[in-house]
Amino acid sequence: MRIGFGYDSHRFCEGRELVLGGVIIPHEKGLLGHSDADVLTHCVVDAILGAAKLGDIGRLFPDTDAQYKDAQSVQLLKEVMAKLDGLGYAVCNIDATIVAEKPKLAPYMQAIEESLASHMNIDISQISIKAKTQERMGFEGREEGMSCYAVCLIERKN
Ligand code: MG
């Protein structure tokens, strides 16, 4: 078994959709980024890549590469799962925490977990997504952006 850790953050901006785990979340602001800026999916991807020592999302999918402009991050997650499979590893479980003052994410958690599980081809019991505010401290607390932390355990397939 191997463990990986992921972290990501993105700045809020006007005129973009907020996408978390491939799910569009109703909010007056979206996140700024070259891709869809899906901070949760980026974080999960980095946790998986870290566990398998495959580098990081920026190295695999550079933001200087036009083919990743406005890319759906869950499609990158699918590619990373295929790489992991090719190496002979499977994901045991993912645990992630999204840090955001707003919007309230509890109503969307089930949909987010289902979306990630389906894009990863794992069972929903293997993925746990949580959300916290930052008690109005820091950039998340000032609603300048969102961040996310995730761990991933992988194991060699028999
Ligand atoms: Mg990112």
Coordinates of C-alpha atoms and ligand atoms in Angstrom, one line a residue:
M1 CA 0.0 0.0 0.0
R2 CA 1.1 3.6 -0.7
I3 CA -0.4 6.9 0.5
G4 CA -0.5 10.2 -1.4
F5 CA -1.4 13.7 -0.4
G6 CA -2.8 16.5 -2.5
Y7 CA -3.4 20.2 -2.0
D8 CA -4.8 22.9 -4.4
S9 CA -6.2 26.4 -4.2
H10 CA -7.9 28.6 -6.8
R11 CA -9.0 32.3 -6.8
F12 CA -12.6 33.2 -7.2
C13 CA -13.6 35.3 -10.2
E14 CA -16.7 36.6 -11.9
G15 CA -18.2 35.1 -15.0
R16 CA -17.1 31.5 -14.5
E17 CA -19.0 28.4 -13.3
L18 CA -18.0 26.8 -10.0
V19 CA -17.2 23.2 -10.7
L20 CA -16.3 20.8 -7.9
G21 CA -15.8 17.1 -8.6
G22 CA -17.3 17.6 -12.0
V23 CA -20.5 19.0 -10.6
I24 CA -21.6 22.6 -11.4
I25 CA -22.4 24.3 -8.0
P26 CA -24.8 27.3 -8.1
H27 CA -22.8 30.3 -6.9
E28 CA -22.3 33.9 -8.0
K29 CA -18.6 33.3 -8.6
G30 CA -16.5 30.6 -10.2
L31 CA -12.8 29.7 -9.8
L32 CA -10.1 31.1 -12.1
G33 CA -7.9 28.7 -13.9
H34 CA -6.6 27.4 -17.3
S35 CA -8.9 24.4 -17.1
D36 CA -12.3 24.4 -15.4
A37 CA -10.4 25.1 -12.1
D38 CA -12.1 22.2 -10.3
V39 CA -10.0 22.6 -7.2
L40 CA -11.3 19.3 -5.6
T41 CA -10.6 17.2 -8.6
H42 CA -7.1 18.8 -9.0
C43 CA -6.4 18.0 -5.4
V44 CA -7.6 14.3 -5.7
V45 CA -5.5 13.9 -8.9
D46 CA -2.4 15.1 -7.1
A47 CA -3.1 12.8 -4.1
I48 CA -3.3 9.8 -6.6
L49 CA -0.2 10.9 -8.5
G50 CA 1.7 11.4 -5.3
A51 CA 0.8 7.9 -4.0
A52 CA 2.0 6.4 -7.3
K53 CA 5.1 8.7 -7.6
L54 CA 3.8 9.9 -11.0
G55 CA 4.6 13.6 -10.5
D56 CA 1.9 16.2 -10.3
I57 CA -1.0 17.6 -12.3
G58 CA 1.0 20.6 -13.5
R59 CA 3.7 18.3 -14.9
L60 CA 1.3 15.9 -16.6
F61 CA -1.2 18.4 -17.9
P62 CA 0.8 21.7 -18.3
D63 CA -1.3 24.9 -18.3
T64 CA 0.9 26.1 -21.2
D65 CA -0.6 23.3 -23.3
A66 CA -3.6 24.6 -25.3
Q67 CA -5.3 21.2 -25.3
Y68 CA -6.0 21.6 -21.5
K69 CA -7.6 25.1 -21.9
D70 CA -11.0 24.8 -20.3
A71 CA -10.4 21.1 -19.9
Q72 CA -12.9 19.2 -17.8
S73 CA -10.7 18.1 -14.8
V74 CA -12.7 15.0 -14.3
Q75 CA -11.5 13.8 -17.7
L76 CA -7.9 14.3 -16.5
L77 CA -8.8 12.3 -13.4
K78 CA -10.0 9.5 -15.7
E79 CA -6.6 9.6 -17.5
V80 CA -4.8 9.4 -14.2
M81 CA -6.9 6.4 -13.1
A82 CA -5.9 4.7 -16.4
K83 CA -2.2 5.4 -15.7
L84 CA -2.6 4.0 -12.2
D85 CA -4.3 0.9 -13.5
G86 CA -1.4 0.5 -16.0
L87 CA 1.1 0.5 -13.2
G88 CA -0.9 -2.3 -11.4
Y89 CA -2.4 -0.2 -8.7
A90 CA -6.0 0.4 -7.6
V91 CA -7.4 3.1 -5.3
C92 CA -8.4 1.9 -1.8
N93 CA -10.0 5.2 -0.7
I94 CA -9.9 9.0 -1.0
D95 CA -10.6 11.4 1.8
A96 CA -10.8 15.1 0.9
T97 CA -11.7 18.4 2.7
I98 CA -12.8 21.5 0.7
V99 CA -12.1 24.8 2.5
A100 CA -14.6 27.5 1.5
E101 CA -16.5 30.2 3.4
K102 CA -19.3 30.0 0.7
P103 CA -21.2 28.5 -0.8
K104 CA -22.6 25.9 1.6
L105 CA -21.7 22.6 0.0
A106 CA -23.6 20.1 2.2
P107 CA -26.5 19.9 -0.3
Y108 CA -24.1 18.9 -3.1
M109 CA -21.9 16.4 -1.3
Q110 CA -23.7 13.3 -2.4
A111 CA -23.7 14.5 -6.1
I112 CA -20.0 15.3 -5.8
E113 CA -19.1 12.0 -4.3
E114 CA -21.2 10.1 -7.0
S115 CA -19.5 12.1 -9.8
L116 CA -16.0 11.4 -8.6
A117 CA -16.7 7.8 -7.9
S118 CA -18.2 7.3 -11.4
H119 CA -15.3 9.1 -13.1
M120 CA -12.8 7.0 -11.1
N121 CA -14.8 3.8 -11.6
I122 CA -14.7 3.1 -7.8
D123 CA -17.5 2.6 -5.3
I124 CA -19.0 5.6 -3.5
S125 CA -18.0 3.9 -0.2
Q126 CA -14.3 4.5 -1.2
I127 CA -14.7 8.3 -1.4
S128 CA -15.3 10.8 1.4
I129 CA -15.6 14.5 0.7
K130 CA -16.0 17.0 3.5
A131 CA -16.3 20.8 3.6
K132 CA -15.2 23.3 6.2
T133 CA -15.2 27.1 6.5
Q134 CA -12.1 28.8 7.6
E135 CA -13.9 30.8 10.4
R136 CA -13.6 33.9 8.2
M137 CA -9.7 33.8 8.5
G138 CA -7.3 33.8 5.6
F139 CA -8.0 33.9 1.8
E140 CA -10.8 31.3 2.1
G141 CA -12.4 33.2 5.0
R142 CA -12.3 36.5 3.0
E143 CA -14.0 34.6 0.1
E144 CA -11.0 35.3 -2.2
G145 CA -10.7 31.7 -3.1
M146 CA -11.1 28.1 -2.1
S147 CA -8.6 25.4 -1.2
C148 CA -8.7 21.6 -0.9
Y149 CA -6.7 18.9 0.9
A150 CA -6.9 15.2 0.0
V151 CA -5.3 11.9 0.9
C152 CA -5.4 8.8 -1.2
L153 CA -4.4 5.2 -0.4
I154 CA -3.6 2.9 -3.3
E155 CA -2.7 -0.8 -3.3
R156 CA -1.1 -3.2 -5.7
K157 CA -3.7 -5.3 -7.5
N158 CA -3.4 -9.1 -7.3
Ligands
MG1 MG -5.6 23.6 -9.6

